[in-house]
């Protein structure tokens, strides 16, 4: 049977750039126009300032963050067992368990907050505690619970009042009861007038008349005068004595919320499986993002998992993807980079084209599907193409990229030159930013065989902004390499208008790699690379070839 698709997450790469974010939004919109499954754009990291400018300019919120696509509790079947009121009697809870075929119930407040948990064995244990004759009063049991449990009728008193004092006593004869009934006791009697009257006059707070026996008006009047509640039940004394302790509220014996093992809907199934081994229970409450109880899961539920469904955009390398990808179903990949290391468990659509930007491919997909591009979506797509092609200056830029960007500019009503300057200036702004933030704003990890390294890039419209970024990020390269466990990192500071990159680097033998890859001699830890503006086409292939040649020597 085909796996049910709850929704599809459209996700770009880690350390997302403008193309990564905008392509996720644009593709999700396209899919929602032509499909019957819900597609949602997601981001795999913090949005950089350039992208934030683009989103704000065209009226979009940041996509929701997703850090892992491992199956979560929300991806399995949650048993929608309703929470019960804390005042529900044990007898009612026991009956409900039988009706719903579950051995665990959750106690919740009026606001659906979890207050506790009760299992069938908790009720069984309470029922076996036959020597605790004060449990009715200690639990402040509602008279309504006693009436319900004993299938009784209220003859005198207030059903909403509570038993607050005394013990439970079986009344036999006045002679046998003398000295045994104390003020506030609950007394079970039958049809003997003398016994009923003696119990009331001895200070009983509640008189339970068994077998639906007749009770005289004299006794009822005496009960009213003494503040004694009177309940009639069809059960005999033996049954009533057994059942009355089951009228106490579930809150009296529940496991309180602070001791209940529960899961969030966002808890991963892997973590849940590890945790349940520590519990004596079979069922576990599930809490939603707002902290409300939504249902129960059991061990068998954790074995039947619906994997998350994803579409990847602007990347196809495992090192650039979100955590847990091997446990997800990759439905589609749309990318413009080299074919990398991602594997799929089943056939998937894979659209990889040699253009400068993923959104150029998406522009073609919109045309192919006959879907009109709204002005705001067009603005995002145009921005991504300008960003990835450095406003058509990058050697990765193709005629398709420029054509798509200019057509999209017509739809969104933007002047490309002035808009590109504003966008790149927003991305280069450093005020209030840390070296770590700037370092990771557009940073990717690459690997092939034993070769593994990271390359970051910043694009700048002025020399002053570029030099300021170099001064901020340069000292952080060592720490950045350690954070991502990389032997080498390279960082491109690209001047858009002069099409020149100054590269900083860190790592054992990194300078020699730069010399061999680009045929330049760095000065003071900086390699000047005229005409080099593309990480994908001009930098990564050269570094990869050099590193692999070094490993082969």
Short mmCIF file of C-alpha atoms in Angstrom, two decimals:
data_model
loop_
_atom_site.label_atom_id
_atom_site.label_comp_id
_atom_site.label_asym_id
_atom_site.label_seq_id
_atom_site.Cartn_x
_atom_site.Cartn_y
_atom_site.Cartn_z
CA UNK A 1 0.00 0.00 0.00
CA UNK A 2 1.51 3.39 -0.96
CA UNK A 3 2.74 5.50 1.95
CA UNK A 4 0.46 8.43 2.75
CA UNK A 5 2.09 11.79 2.08
CA UNK A 6 1.18 14.24 4.83
CA UNK A 7 3.10 17.12 3.27
CA UNK A 8 6.31 17.72 1.32
CA UNK A 9 9.11 19.92 2.64
CA UNK A 10 10.99 21.86 -0.05
CA UNK A 11 14.46 22.48 1.37
CA UNK A 12 17.63 24.24 0.27
CA UNK A 13 21.12 23.63 1.57
CA UNK A 14 22.75 24.38 4.92
CA UNK A 15 23.99 27.98 5.37
CA UNK A 16 21.36 29.06 2.82
CA UNK A 17 21.97 31.78 0.24
CA UNK A 18 19.38 33.74 -1.70
CA UNK A 19 18.96 31.09 -4.40
CA UNK A 20 18.46 28.36 -1.79
CA UNK A 21 15.69 30.23 0.03
CA UNK A 22 13.97 31.72 -3.01
CA UNK A 23 13.97 28.47 -4.97
CA UNK A 24 12.32 26.67 -2.02
CA UNK A 25 9.54 29.27 -1.92
CA UNK A 26 9.13 29.44 -5.70
CA UNK A 27 9.06 25.67 -6.23
CA UNK A 28 6.64 25.10 -3.32
CA UNK A 29 4.29 27.68 -4.86
CA UNK A 30 4.50 26.01 -8.27
CA UNK A 31 3.85 22.54 -6.83
CA UNK A 32 0.85 23.78 -4.86
CA UNK A 33 -0.69 25.13 -8.07
CA UNK A 34 -0.46 21.83 -9.93
CA UNK A 35 -0.62 19.14 -7.22
CA UNK A 36 -3.02 17.91 -4.54
CA UNK A 37 -0.39 17.48 -1.82
CA UNK A 38 0.67 20.35 0.45
CA UNK A 39 4.18 21.64 -0.29
CA UNK A 40 5.92 23.87 2.25
CA UNK A 41 9.20 25.81 1.81
CA UNK A 42 11.77 25.36 4.55
CA UNK A 43 15.16 26.83 5.40
CA UNK A 44 18.05 24.75 6.72
CA UNK A 45 19.86 27.58 8.47
CA UNK A 46 19.97 31.28 9.26
CA UNK A 47 18.96 33.65 6.48
CA UNK A 48 21.75 36.08 5.51
CA UNK A 49 21.24 39.82 5.18
CA UNK A 50 21.02 39.78 1.42
CA UNK A 51 18.25 37.20 1.51
CA UNK A 52 16.51 39.02 4.37
CA UNK A 53 16.50 42.17 2.21
CA UNK A 54 14.97 40.24 -0.69
CA UNK A 55 12.25 38.64 1.44
CA UNK A 56 11.29 41.93 3.07
CA UNK A 57 11.34 43.81 -0.25
CA UNK A 58 8.82 41.42 -1.78
CA UNK A 59 6.71 40.89 1.34
CA UNK A 60 7.68 37.37 2.46
CA UNK A 61 8.33 35.93 5.89
CA UNK A 62 11.34 33.69 6.38
CA UNK A 63 10.48 30.03 5.71
CA UNK A 64 10.20 27.90 8.82
CA UNK A 65 13.51 26.45 10.03
CA UNK A 66 14.07 22.71 9.63
CA UNK A 67 17.22 21.12 11.05
CA UNK A 68 16.37 17.46 10.60
CA UNK A 69 14.08 15.30 8.47
CA UNK A 70 14.25 12.29 10.76
CA UNK A 71 10.75 10.91 11.43
CA UNK A 72 9.06 12.57 14.40
CA UNK A 73 6.15 11.63 16.62
CA UNK A 74 3.92 13.73 14.35
CA UNK A 75 4.82 11.31 11.53
CA UNK A 76 3.35 8.24 13.25
CA UNK A 77 -0.22 7.36 14.17
CA UNK A 78 -1.20 9.15 17.37
CA UNK A 79 -4.13 7.58 19.18
CA UNK A 80 -6.57 10.43 19.71
CA UNK A 81 -7.65 9.29 23.18
CA UNK A 82 -9.32 12.22 24.87
CA UNK A 83 -8.08 13.49 28.21
CA UNK A 84 -10.31 12.89 31.23
CA UNK A 85 -11.39 15.19 34.02
CA UNK A 86 -9.37 14.93 37.26
CA UNK A 87 -12.64 14.36 39.17
CA UNK A 88 -13.68 11.32 37.12
CA UNK A 89 -14.16 8.29 39.38
CA UNK A 90 -11.91 5.25 39.18
CA UNK A 91 -14.96 3.21 38.24
CA UNK A 92 -15.77 5.49 35.28
CA UNK A 93 -12.13 5.45 34.20
CA UNK A 94 -12.09 1.64 34.39
CA UNK A 95 -15.24 1.47 32.28
CA UNK A 96 -13.81 3.92 29.73
CA UNK A 97 -10.64 1.83 29.42
CA UNK A 98 -12.76 -1.19 28.58
CA UNK A 99 -14.84 0.70 26.04
CA UNK A 100 -11.81 2.23 24.28
CA UNK A 101 -9.60 -0.86 24.66
CA UNK A 102 -6.74 1.07 26.21
CA UNK A 103 -5.02 0.55 29.53
CA UNK A 104 -3.87 4.15 29.99
CA UNK A 105 -5.74 7.45 30.31
CA UNK A 106 -4.40 10.97 30.59
CA UNK A 107 -5.84 13.48 33.02
CA UNK A 108 -6.07 16.99 31.60
CA UNK A 109 -7.21 20.44 32.66
CA UNK A 110 -9.95 22.47 30.97
CA UNK A 111 -7.16 24.03 28.85
CA UNK A 112 -6.01 20.56 27.70
CA UNK A 113 -2.80 20.72 29.73
CA UNK A 114 -1.52 17.36 30.96
CA UNK A 115 -2.08 16.93 34.72
CA UNK A 116 -1.33 13.24 35.13
CA UNK A 117 -1.65 9.69 33.90
CA UNK A 118 -3.44 6.62 35.18
CA UNK A 119 -3.01 3.02 34.03
CA UNK A 120 -5.27 0.03 34.50
CA UNK A 121 -2.91 -1.49 37.04
CA UNK A 122 -3.11 1.69 39.12
CA UNK A 123 -6.87 1.18 39.39
CA UNK A 124 -6.40 -2.51 40.16
CA UNK A 125 -3.93 -1.72 42.93
CA UNK A 126 -6.29 0.87 44.41
CA UNK A 127 -9.16 -1.62 44.34
CA UNK A 128 -7.08 -4.18 46.24
CA UNK A 129 -6.38 -1.74 49.07
CA UNK A 130 -9.45 -2.88 51.03
CA UNK A 131 -8.15 -1.79 54.44
CA UNK A 132 -7.97 1.93 53.66
CA UNK A 133 -11.36 2.98 55.01
CA UNK A 134 -10.59 6.73 54.95
CA UNK A 135 -9.65 7.01 51.27
CA UNK A 136 -13.06 8.46 50.30
CA UNK A 137 -12.59 11.45 52.62
CA UNK A 138 -8.86 11.83 52.02
CA UNK A 139 -9.57 12.08 48.28
CA UNK A 140 -12.31 14.70 48.85
CA UNK A 141 -14.65 12.59 46.75
CA UNK A 142 -17.69 14.18 45.17
CA UNK A 143 -21.04 12.73 46.26
CA UNK A 144 -21.85 12.72 42.54
CA UNK A 145 -19.07 10.15 42.06
CA UNK A 146 -20.53 7.91 44.75
CA UNK A 147 -24.00 8.17 43.19
CA UNK A 148 -22.64 7.32 39.75
CA UNK A 149 -20.48 4.42 40.93
CA UNK A 150 -23.27 2.86 43.00
CA UNK A 151 -25.93 3.65 40.36
CA UNK A 152 -27.63 5.43 43.22
CA UNK A 153 -30.22 8.12 43.81
CA UNK A 154 -29.70 11.22 45.92
CA UNK A 155 -32.47 11.33 48.55
CA UNK A 156 -30.99 14.04 50.73
CA UNK A 157 -28.07 16.41 50.24
CA UNK A 158 -26.00 18.11 47.50
CA UNK A 159 -24.43 15.97 44.77
CA UNK A 160 -21.77 18.61 44.14
CA UNK A 161 -20.59 18.55 47.73
CA UNK A 162 -17.60 16.45 48.84
CA UNK A 163 -16.85 13.86 51.47
CA UNK A 164 -14.23 15.53 53.63
CA UNK A 165 -14.18 13.56 56.89
CA UNK A 166 -14.60 10.11 58.37
CA UNK A 167 -14.30 6.53 57.26
CA UNK A 168 -16.54 3.96 55.55
CA UNK A 169 -18.45 1.67 57.90
CA UNK A 170 -20.95 -1.14 57.25
CA UNK A 171 -23.86 -0.69 59.63
CA UNK A 172 -25.42 -3.89 61.03
CA UNK A 173 -27.28 -3.38 64.29
CA UNK A 174 -27.21 -0.52 66.77
CA UNK A 175 -25.63 -2.84 69.32
CA UNK A 176 -22.75 -3.73 66.97
CA UNK A 177 -22.35 -0.14 65.73
CA UNK A 178 -22.14 1.49 69.14
CA UNK A 179 -18.70 3.01 69.63
CA UNK A 180 -17.65 2.29 66.04
CA UNK A 181 -19.37 5.15 64.23
CA UNK A 182 -17.71 8.53 64.58
CA UNK A 183 -18.61 12.02 63.50
CA UNK A 184 -18.42 12.37 59.69
CA UNK A 185 -18.41 8.65 58.80
CA UNK A 186 -20.07 7.18 55.70
CA UNK A 187 -22.33 4.31 56.78
CA UNK A 188 -23.74 1.55 54.57
CA UNK A 189 -27.08 0.22 55.87
CA UNK A 190 -30.02 -1.89 54.71
CA UNK A 191 -33.73 -1.67 55.54
CA UNK A 192 -33.64 -1.69 59.35
CA UNK A 193 -35.13 1.53 60.69
CA UNK A 194 -33.21 1.30 63.97
CA UNK A 195 -29.87 0.96 62.18
CA UNK A 196 -30.59 3.86 59.84
CA UNK A 197 -31.72 6.13 62.69
CA UNK A 198 -28.78 5.17 64.92
CA UNK A 199 -26.25 5.94 62.15
CA UNK A 200 -27.75 9.39 61.55
CA UNK A 201 -27.90 10.25 65.25
CA UNK A 202 -24.32 9.02 65.74
CA UNK A 203 -23.06 11.78 63.44
CA UNK A 204 -22.73 10.03 60.08
CA UNK A 205 -22.15 12.51 57.24
CA UNK A 206 -23.47 10.12 54.61
CA UNK A 207 -25.95 7.27 54.77
CA UNK A 208 -25.91 4.75 51.90
CA UNK A 209 -29.08 2.66 51.88
CA UNK A 210 -28.48 -0.63 50.03
CA UNK A 211 -30.92 -2.84 48.08
CA UNK A 212 -33.02 0.28 47.36
CA UNK A 213 -34.51 -0.32 50.79
CA UNK A 214 -37.28 1.92 52.07
CA UNK A 215 -36.26 4.81 54.28
CA UNK A 216 -38.82 6.54 56.43
CA UNK A 217 -39.54 10.23 56.45
CA UNK A 218 -38.51 10.27 60.10
CA UNK A 219 -34.99 9.17 59.15
CA UNK A 220 -34.87 11.63 56.22
CA UNK A 221 -35.97 14.47 58.49
CA UNK A 222 -33.33 13.48 61.04
CA UNK A 223 -30.72 13.34 58.28
CA UNK A 224 -31.67 16.83 57.11
CA UNK A 225 -31.49 18.14 60.66
CA UNK A 226 -28.03 16.61 61.17
CA UNK A 227 -26.63 17.59 57.74
CA UNK A 228 -26.37 13.96 56.67
CA UNK A 229 -26.46 13.07 52.97
CA UNK A 230 -28.66 10.11 52.06
CA UNK A 231 -28.08 7.97 48.96
CA UNK A 232 -30.08 4.92 47.86
CA UNK A 233 -28.40 2.17 45.79
CA UNK A 234 -29.75 -1.02 44.20
CA UNK A 235 -26.57 -2.90 45.17
CA UNK A 236 -26.45 -5.11 48.26
CA UNK A 237 -24.14 -4.27 51.11
CA UNK A 238 -21.31 -6.51 49.89
CA UNK A 239 -21.26 -5.01 46.39
CA UNK A 240 -21.67 -1.45 47.64
CA UNK A 241 -18.82 -1.89 50.12
CA UNK A 242 -16.60 -3.18 47.33
CA UNK A 243 -17.56 -0.48 44.85
CA UNK A 244 -17.62 2.65 46.97
CA UNK A 245 -13.82 2.95 47.08
CA UNK A 246 -13.93 3.07 43.27
CA UNK A 247 -15.77 6.38 43.46
CA UNK A 248 -12.64 8.32 44.42
CA UNK A 249 -11.35 10.74 41.74
CA UNK A 250 -8.54 9.65 39.42
CA UNK A 251 -6.40 12.58 40.59
CA UNK A 252 -6.05 10.77 43.94
CA UNK A 253 -3.91 7.98 42.49
CA UNK A 254 -2.68 9.38 39.16
CA UNK A 255 0.98 9.72 38.32
CA UNK A 256 1.44 13.51 38.40
CA UNK A 257 2.45 15.33 35.22
CA UNK A 258 5.95 16.17 36.42
CA UNK A 259 6.70 12.44 36.66
CA UNK A 260 5.01 11.40 33.41
CA UNK A 261 7.23 10.44 30.49
CA UNK A 262 5.77 12.29 27.55
CA UNK A 263 6.79 13.20 24.00
CA UNK A 264 6.44 16.32 21.95
CA UNK A 265 5.03 15.99 18.45
CA UNK A 266 8.50 17.15 17.37
CA UNK A 267 10.40 14.42 19.27
CA UNK A 268 12.23 12.15 16.83
CA UNK A 269 11.11 8.53 16.68
CA UNK A 270 14.71 7.45 17.29
CA UNK A 271 14.82 9.39 20.57
CA UNK A 272 11.39 8.08 21.59
CA UNK A 273 12.45 4.47 21.04
CA UNK A 274 15.48 4.98 23.26
CA UNK A 275 13.42 6.61 25.98
CA UNK A 276 10.57 4.11 26.29
CA UNK A 277 12.94 1.42 27.54
CA UNK A 278 13.16 3.39 30.80
CA UNK A 279 9.42 3.34 31.46
CA UNK A 280 7.03 0.82 33.01
CA UNK A 281 4.13 2.15 30.94
CA UNK A 282 3.03 1.03 27.49
CA UNK A 283 1.36 4.25 26.40
CA UNK A 284 2.86 7.74 26.39
CA UNK A 285 1.17 11.17 26.18
CA UNK A 286 1.93 13.41 23.21
CA UNK A 287 2.08 17.19 23.59
CA UNK A 288 1.76 19.66 20.71
CA UNK A 289 3.78 22.82 20.06
CA UNK A 290 1.46 24.85 22.32
CA UNK A 291 1.89 22.44 25.23
CA UNK A 292 -1.55 20.85 24.90
CA UNK A 293 -2.25 17.13 25.17
CA UNK A 294 -3.21 15.59 21.81
CA UNK A 295 -3.20 11.81 22.34
CA UNK A 296 -1.17 8.71 23.09
CA UNK A 297 1.47 6.66 21.36
CA UNK A 298 2.55 3.12 22.15
CA UNK A 299 5.53 0.96 21.27
CA UNK A 300 3.80 -0.60 18.24
CA UNK A 301 3.10 2.91 16.90
CA UNK A 302 6.84 3.60 16.88
CA UNK A 303 7.41 0.69 14.53
CA UNK A 304 5.03 2.01 11.86
CA UNK A 305 6.61 5.26 10.75
CA UNK A 306 5.61 7.56 7.90
CA UNK A 307 8.84 8.99 6.54
CA UNK A 308 9.04 12.67 5.74
CA UNK A 309 8.87 13.56 2.06
CA UNK A 310 11.28 16.17 0.77
CA UNK A 311 12.32 18.00 -2.37
CA UNK A 312 15.87 19.32 -2.43
CA UNK A 313 16.70 22.54 -4.24
CA UNK A 314 20.04 24.17 -5.02
CA UNK A 315 22.12 21.24 -3.75
CA UNK A 316 22.62 17.51 -4.16
CA UNK A 317 25.55 16.81 -1.84
CA UNK A 318 25.02 15.00 1.47
CA UNK A 319 27.39 17.34 3.33
CA UNK A 320 25.18 20.33 2.41
CA UNK A 321 21.86 18.71 3.34
CA UNK A 322 19.83 18.68 6.55
CA UNK A 323 20.30 15.95 9.14
CA UNK A 324 18.45 12.65 8.76
CA UNK A 325 18.14 12.71 4.98
CA UNK A 326 18.78 8.96 4.83
CA UNK A 327 15.52 8.44 6.77
CA UNK A 328 13.43 10.60 4.44
CA UNK A 329 11.89 10.02 1.03
CA UNK A 330 13.58 12.27 -1.53
CA UNK A 331 10.91 12.88 -4.15
CA UNK A 332 12.75 15.33 -6.36
CA UNK A 333 15.97 17.32 -6.73
CA UNK A 334 16.27 20.56 -8.71
CA UNK A 335 19.82 21.86 -8.88
CA UNK A 336 22.46 23.53 -11.03
CA UNK A 337 25.63 22.23 -9.33
CA UNK A 338 27.80 19.22 -10.05
CA UNK A 339 26.24 15.87 -9.24
CA UNK A 340 27.30 15.00 -5.72
CA UNK A 341 26.92 12.32 -3.10
CA UNK A 342 23.19 12.12 -2.25
CA UNK A 343 21.61 8.69 -2.66
CA UNK A 344 17.90 7.91 -2.81
CA UNK A 345 16.09 4.81 -1.60
CA UNK A 346 13.68 4.92 -4.54
CA UNK A 347 13.60 6.53 -7.98
CA UNK A 348 13.26 10.31 -7.83
CA UNK A 349 12.89 13.14 -10.29
CA UNK A 350 16.32 14.75 -10.75
CA UNK A 351 16.55 17.94 -12.76
CA UNK A 352 20.12 19.21 -12.99
CA UNK A 353 20.99 21.77 -15.63
CA UNK A 354 24.18 23.76 -16.43
CA UNK A 355 22.86 27.22 -15.69
CA UNK A 356 23.89 29.87 -13.21
CA UNK A 357 20.96 29.60 -10.82
CA UNK A 358 18.31 27.12 -9.69
CA UNK A 359 15.60 29.70 -10.25
CA UNK A 360 16.46 29.79 -13.95
CA UNK A 361 15.42 26.13 -14.06
CA UNK A 362 12.28 26.97 -12.07
CA UNK A 363 11.43 29.71 -14.58
CA UNK A 364 11.43 27.04 -17.30
CA UNK A 365 9.31 24.74 -15.12
CA UNK A 366 6.69 27.47 -14.69
CA UNK A 367 6.59 27.91 -18.47
CA UNK A 368 6.30 24.17 -19.04
CA UNK A 369 3.40 23.84 -16.58
CA UNK A 370 1.62 26.92 -17.89
CA UNK A 371 1.51 28.49 -14.43
CA UNK A 372 1.51 32.29 -14.24
CA UNK A 373 4.24 33.70 -12.00
CA UNK A 374 2.88 36.23 -9.45
CA UNK A 375 4.86 39.51 -9.13
CA UNK A 376 6.15 38.70 -5.63
CA UNK A 377 7.35 35.22 -6.62
CA UNK A 378 8.90 36.72 -9.76
CA UNK A 379 10.79 39.17 -7.55
CA UNK A 380 12.27 36.35 -5.48
CA UNK A 381 13.29 34.39 -8.58
CA UNK A 382 14.88 37.44 -10.21
CA UNK A 383 16.80 38.24 -7.00
CA UNK A 384 18.18 34.70 -6.81
CA UNK A 385 19.43 34.83 -10.41
CA UNK A 386 21.09 38.22 -9.86
CA UNK A 387 22.69 36.91 -6.66
CA UNK A 388 24.04 33.66 -8.13
CA UNK A 389 25.29 35.26 -11.36
CA UNK A 390 26.62 38.43 -9.69
CA UNK A 391 24.26 40.46 -11.85
CA UNK A 392 25.30 38.55 -15.00
CA UNK A 393 29.05 39.02 -14.34
CA UNK A 394 29.79 35.42 -13.30
CA UNK A 395 31.16 32.94 -15.85
CA UNK A 396 28.40 30.58 -14.71
CA UNK A 397 25.83 33.00 -16.13
CA UNK A 398 24.16 31.75 -19.30
CA UNK A 399 21.88 33.44 -21.80
CA UNK A 400 19.03 31.53 -20.15
CA UNK A 401 19.84 33.12 -16.78
CA UNK A 402 19.87 36.64 -18.18
CA UNK A 403 16.71 36.09 -20.22
CA UNK A 404 14.86 34.66 -17.25
CA UNK A 405 15.97 37.48 -14.93
CA UNK A 406 14.93 40.18 -17.38
CA UNK A 407 11.53 38.58 -17.97
CA UNK A 408 11.00 38.22 -14.22
CA UNK A 409 12.00 41.88 -13.73
CA UNK A 410 9.19 42.88 -16.09
CA UNK A 411 6.70 40.88 -14.03
CA UNK A 412 7.77 42.32 -10.66
CA UNK A 413 8.41 45.83 -12.01
CA UNK A 414 12.03 46.25 -10.84
CA UNK A 415 14.96 48.00 -12.55
CA UNK A 416 17.67 45.34 -12.53
CA UNK A 417 20.72 47.60 -12.16
CA UNK A 418 19.46 49.72 -9.25
CA UNK A 419 17.84 46.77 -7.52
CA UNK A 420 21.00 44.64 -7.79
CA UNK A 421 23.11 47.42 -6.25
CA UNK A 422 20.69 47.72 -3.32
CA UNK A 423 20.57 43.95 -2.81
CA UNK A 424 24.35 43.46 -2.81
CA UNK A 425 24.84 46.48 -0.54
CA UNK A 426 22.36 44.98 1.95
CA UNK A 427 24.28 41.71 1.95
CA UNK A 428 27.62 43.47 2.52
CA UNK A 429 26.41 45.47 5.53
CA UNK A 430 28.48 44.41 8.57
CA UNK A 431 27.11 46.54 11.41
CA UNK A 432 26.21 44.41 14.42
CA UNK A 433 27.37 41.18 12.81
CA UNK A 434 29.84 38.66 14.24
CA UNK A 435 32.65 36.98 12.33
CA UNK A 436 30.86 33.66 12.71
CA UNK A 437 27.65 35.07 11.22
CA UNK A 438 29.42 36.55 8.20
CA UNK A 439 31.54 33.41 7.72
CA UNK A 440 28.47 31.17 7.54
CA UNK A 441 26.24 33.46 5.46
CA UNK A 442 27.24 31.59 2.29
CA UNK A 443 29.47 28.67 3.17
CA UNK A 444 29.43 25.18 1.67
CA UNK A 445 31.29 21.97 2.38
CA UNK A 446 32.57 19.83 -0.51
CA UNK A 447 33.92 16.32 -0.51
CA UNK A 448 34.99 13.66 -2.96
CA UNK A 449 36.86 10.60 -1.75
CA UNK A 450 39.38 11.70 0.87
CA UNK A 451 39.27 15.33 -0.26
CA UNK A 452 37.08 17.47 2.02
CA UNK A 453 37.07 21.25 2.37
CA UNK A 454 34.81 24.26 2.74
CA UNK A 455 34.41 27.32 0.53
CA UNK A 456 32.63 30.51 1.56
CA UNK A 457 31.84 33.55 -0.53
CA UNK A 458 30.79 37.13 0.00
CA UNK A 459 29.95 39.54 -2.83
CA UNK A 460 30.67 43.26 -2.46
CA UNK A 461 29.94 46.34 -4.52
CA UNK A 462 32.73 48.51 -3.00
CA UNK A 463 36.34 48.00 -1.99
CA UNK A 464 35.74 49.40 1.49
CA UNK A 465 32.96 46.90 2.29
CA UNK A 466 35.07 44.03 0.94
CA UNK A 467 38.13 44.98 3.02
CA UNK A 468 36.00 45.37 6.14
CA UNK A 469 34.64 41.86 5.65
CA UNK A 470 38.14 40.44 5.15
CA UNK A 471 39.30 42.06 8.38
CA UNK A 472 36.34 40.59 10.27
CA UNK A 473 36.30 37.06 8.83
CA UNK A 474 40.03 36.43 8.29
CA UNK A 475 40.90 35.80 11.96
CA UNK A 476 37.87 33.49 12.28
CA UNK A 477 38.88 31.02 9.56
CA UNK A 478 40.74 28.73 11.97
CA UNK A 479 37.77 28.60 14.35
CA UNK A 480 35.35 28.10 11.47
CA UNK A 481 37.36 25.16 10.15
CA UNK A 482 37.38 23.57 13.61
CA UNK A 483 33.62 24.07 14.02
CA UNK A 484 32.89 22.14 10.80
CA UNK A 485 35.77 19.66 11.36
CA UNK A 486 37.40 20.64 8.09
CA UNK A 487 41.11 20.32 7.32
CA UNK A 488 40.96 23.34 5.00
CA UNK A 489 38.71 26.33 4.40
CA UNK A 490 38.85 28.92 1.66
CA UNK A 491 36.92 32.18 1.62
CA UNK A 492 36.17 34.26 -1.46
CA UNK A 493 35.74 38.02 -1.06
CA UNK A 494 34.43 38.97 -4.49
CA UNK A 495 34.29 42.49 -5.88
CA UNK A 496 31.24 42.37 -8.16
CA UNK A 497 32.05 45.43 -10.26
CA UNK A 498 35.70 44.54 -10.98
CA UNK A 499 35.09 40.78 -11.19
CA UNK A 500 38.01 40.10 -8.86
CA UNK A 501 38.21 37.81 -5.85
CA UNK A 502 40.59 38.05 -2.92
CA UNK A 503 40.83 34.62 -1.32
CA UNK A 504 41.74 33.99 2.30
CA UNK A 505 42.45 30.46 3.48
CA UNK A 506 43.34 28.29 6.47
CA UNK A 507 44.65 24.77 6.90
CA UNK A 508 47.77 22.67 6.64
CA UNK A 509 49.23 23.13 3.15
CA UNK A 510 46.29 25.39 2.17
CA UNK A 511 48.60 28.05 0.71
CA UNK A 512 50.36 25.50 -1.49
CA UNK A 513 46.97 24.25 -2.69
CA UNK A 514 45.98 27.81 -3.66
CA UNK A 515 49.25 28.33 -5.52
CA UNK A 516 48.83 25.15 -7.54
CA UNK A 517 45.10 25.51 -8.15
CA UNK A 518 45.17 29.10 -9.38
CA UNK A 519 48.78 29.69 -10.42
CA UNK A 520 49.21 32.69 -8.13
CA UNK A 521 51.52 33.62 -5.28
CA UNK A 522 49.57 34.79 -2.22
CA UNK A 523 50.82 37.81 -0.33
CA UNK A 524 50.31 38.10 3.41
CA UNK A 525 47.80 35.23 3.36
CA UNK A 526 45.70 36.72 0.56
CA UNK A 527 45.48 35.36 -2.99
CA UNK A 528 44.25 37.86 -5.59
CA UNK A 529 42.31 36.11 -8.38
CA UNK A 530 41.41 38.46 -11.28
CA UNK A 531 38.34 37.35 -13.22
CA UNK A 532 37.43 34.70 -10.62
CA UNK A 533 33.90 35.22 -9.30
CA UNK A 534 32.25 31.79 -9.43
CA UNK A 535 32.68 29.32 -6.61
CA UNK A 536 30.90 26.59 -8.53
CA UNK A 537 32.68 26.91 -11.86
CA UNK A 538 36.05 28.52 -11.15
CA UNK A 539 37.01 27.66 -7.58
CA UNK A 540 35.62 24.31 -6.41
CA UNK A 541 36.71 22.30 -9.50
CA UNK A 542 40.24 23.74 -9.32
CA UNK A 543 40.56 22.99 -5.61
CA UNK A 544 39.08 19.52 -5.98
CA UNK A 545 41.47 18.59 -8.80
CA UNK A 546 44.50 19.93 -6.94
CA UNK A 547 43.62 18.13 -3.71
CA UNK A 548 42.98 14.82 -5.47
CA UNK A 549 46.26 15.13 -7.39
CA UNK A 550 48.04 15.77 -4.08
CA UNK A 551 46.46 12.66 -2.53
CA UNK A 552 47.53 10.56 -5.54
CA UNK A 553 51.17 11.67 -5.35
#
